[in-house]
Amino acid sequence: MGDWKIGDDRRRRSTDQLQSLREANDGQVAWDTEAPADFTFLYHPDRILVRASDVEGFDQAVARLAKGVLLGEPVRDDTRLLDGELVRYLLPDRAEDRTVIEVLELLEESGLPLGAASPDHWVHISPGGPGGSACPAIEPQETGLTEPWPPVAPQEKGQEVSVVVVDTGWHPPAANDPRTPWLKGVDGDDELNGPALRPYAGHGTFIAGVVRCVAPVTKVFVEGFAIGGVGGGGILESDLVEQLEEALAHDPQVINLSAGCRTRLDLPSIAFETFYRTRLQKVDCVLVAAAGNDSWAAPFWPAAFDWCVGVGSLDRNGRVSAYSNFGVSADVYALGRNLVNAFPDGTFECNETPDKGDIRVFDSGMARWSGTSFAAPVVAGLIAREISETGASAKDARDVVLTRADYDSDPTIGPMMELRQPYPRP
């Protein structure tokens, strides 16, 4: 299906990432274009998601399909997602090998409302393009620096604030490593690192470190969804909302999610919308998400929701990074280029063009990394710090932090808000 090798470095890099994701998930990854490098969104080839309120309409639309389109009946998953508010169907074999996308089009032609059902999209932490990215914009790089950047911001007073980083998992030695003292007390799901570092190793640990540097008086837990490299840095949206539900068990005031996805027809993600409606809006907690690294203005979910703080990336000169998404997915921009923070020691083999096959040796407990994944925890930390120092609610703290941002205007992007400084002003 398409040519996996043709194109420039950006296109080849996209196919490198897509091949890795497919191999890690037994081939259960489909895309919406002929050429893999041109995909807009990724999805499970046999699953459909339906809101509980739309199940009856879905079943009726299935019954109206022409005989032979489906070679059997859709099987309703018995997993109760979000107390049954989100329903997952497994499609049977289809005539002419019709894709999930083609079946959805036929269902909509037979009367199913647009947006009532959706593919189960793949959410990914890696760069992509044009549609599969959230972070990093590059693979991790060695650094000779021994201090983090942004540096640890001194905080003399404040109440402890709970922050959950939903990511690849946690590298436990970092909590007691004298080279990374700002991570003392951080906990999370062990990502099981060895001397040979897998793709995406250290992503969650690095992000936890950024949060702690901005907001030292925080209790940080890293909820892992790709432990041991499972999933190739990706997770289906229906599975991710279960991880977000588990994150809420830690009573966080802030959740950082440096991941996201594009969707079919750019429709809002059913899974994330249902999570918000049934869970997040009922508690005082703010979700901060990466805006993605596709250099596009198209919606990237969940960052594009109005209830989520979507964060784009800035370079050191205060300009939007070339890789950063903008528009509806970026409510605010923060430093996302060449951050330095904690990273596991070990040997890393690059997996992506043009560095594929290069060997990088990490032995300082630190790495340099770029992407909207790392801009997001700067903002998550600012919100946590505001809560800590003022006792504000999470939502009020979010509003205060966004109000502090400097307004600017770029003729290619339009109005935007830039957090030019990584820490609150005096």
Coordinates of N, CA, C and O in Angstrom, one line a residue, residues 171 191-202 228-229 343-351 359-362:
H171 N 11.5 6.5 35.0 CA 12.8 5.8 35.2 C 13.2 6.0 36.7 O 13.7 7.0 37.1
E191 N 9.3 2.2 33.6 CA 9.4 1.9 32.2 C 10.4 0.8 31.8 O 10.6 0.5 30.7
L192 N 11.1 0.2 32.9 CA 11.9 -1.0 32.7 C 13.0 -0.8 31.7 O 13.2 -1.6 30.8
N193 N 13.8 0.3 32.0 CA 14.9 0.5 31.1 C 16.1 -0.4 31.4 O 16.4 -0.8 32.5
G194 N 16.8 -0.8 30.3 CA 18.1 -1.5 30.4 C 19.2 -0.7 29.8 O 19.0 0.5 29.4
P195 N 20.4 -1.3 29.6 CA 21.5 -0.6 29.0 C 21.3 -0.2 27.6 O 21.8 0.8 27.1
A196 N 20.4 -1.0 26.9 CA 20.1 -0.6 25.5 C 18.7 0.1 25.6 O 17.7 -0.6 25.8
L197 N 18.7 1.4 25.3 CA 17.5 2.2 25.5 C 16.6 2.0 24.3 O 17.0 2.1 23.2
R198 N 15.3 1.7 24.6 CA 14.3 1.5 23.5 C 13.8 2.8 23.0 O 14.0 3.9 23.7
P199 N 13.1 2.8 21.8 CA 12.5 4.1 21.4 C 11.6 4.6 22.4 O 10.8 3.9 23.1
Y200 N 11.6 6.0 22.6 CA 10.7 6.7 23.5 C 11.1 6.5 25.0 O 10.4 7.0 25.9
A201 N 12.2 5.8 25.3 CA 12.6 5.7 26.7 C 12.9 7.1 27.2 O 13.5 7.9 26.5
G202 N 12.6 7.3 28.4 CA 12.9 8.5 29.1 C 12.0 9.7 28.8 O 12.2 10.8 29.4
G228 N 7.9 -0.4 28.9 CA 8.8 -1.4 28.3 C 8.9 -1.3 26.8 O 9.2 -2.2 26.1
G229 N 8.5 -0.1 26.2 CA 8.5 0.1 24.8 C 7.3 -0.5 24.1 O 7.2 -0.5 22.9
F343 N 17.5 12.1 31.9 CA 17.3 11.0 30.9 C 18.1 9.8 31.4 O 19.2 9.9 32.0
P344 N 17.6 8.6 31.1 CA 18.4 7.4 31.6 C 19.7 7.2 30.9 O 19.9 7.5 29.7
D345 N 20.7 6.7 31.6 CA 21.9 6.3 31.0 C 21.7 5.1 30.2 O 20.9 4.2 30.5
G346 N 22.5 5.0 29.1 CA 22.4 3.8 28.2 C 22.8 4.2 26.8 O 23.1 5.3 26.5
T347 N 22.7 3.2 25.9 CA 23.0 3.4 24.5 C 21.7 3.4 23.7 O 20.8 2.5 23.9
F348 N 21.6 4.4 22.9 CA 20.3 4.6 22.1 C 20.7 4.5 20.6 O 21.6 5.2 20.1
E349 N 20.0 3.7 19.9 CA 20.1 3.6 18.4 C 19.0 4.4 17.8 O 17.8 4.1 18.0
C350 N 19.3 5.4 17.0 CA 18.3 6.2 16.4 C 17.5 5.4 15.4 O 18.0 4.5 14.7
N351 N 16.2 5.7 15.3 CA 15.3 4.9 14.5 C 14.7 5.7 13.4 O 13.9 5.1 12.6
I359 N 24.3 5.7 16.7 CA 24.4 5.3 18.0 C 24.7 6.5 18.9 O 25.6 7.3 18.7
R360 N 23.8 6.8 19.9 CA 24.1 7.8 20.9 C 24.2 7.2 22.3 O 23.5 6.4 22.7
V361 N 25.3 7.7 23.0 CA 25.6 7.1 24.3 C 25.3 8.2 25.3 O 25.8 9.3 25.3
F362 N 24.4 7.9 26.3 CA 24.0 8.8 27.3 C 24.6 8.3 28.6 O 24.3 7.2 29.1

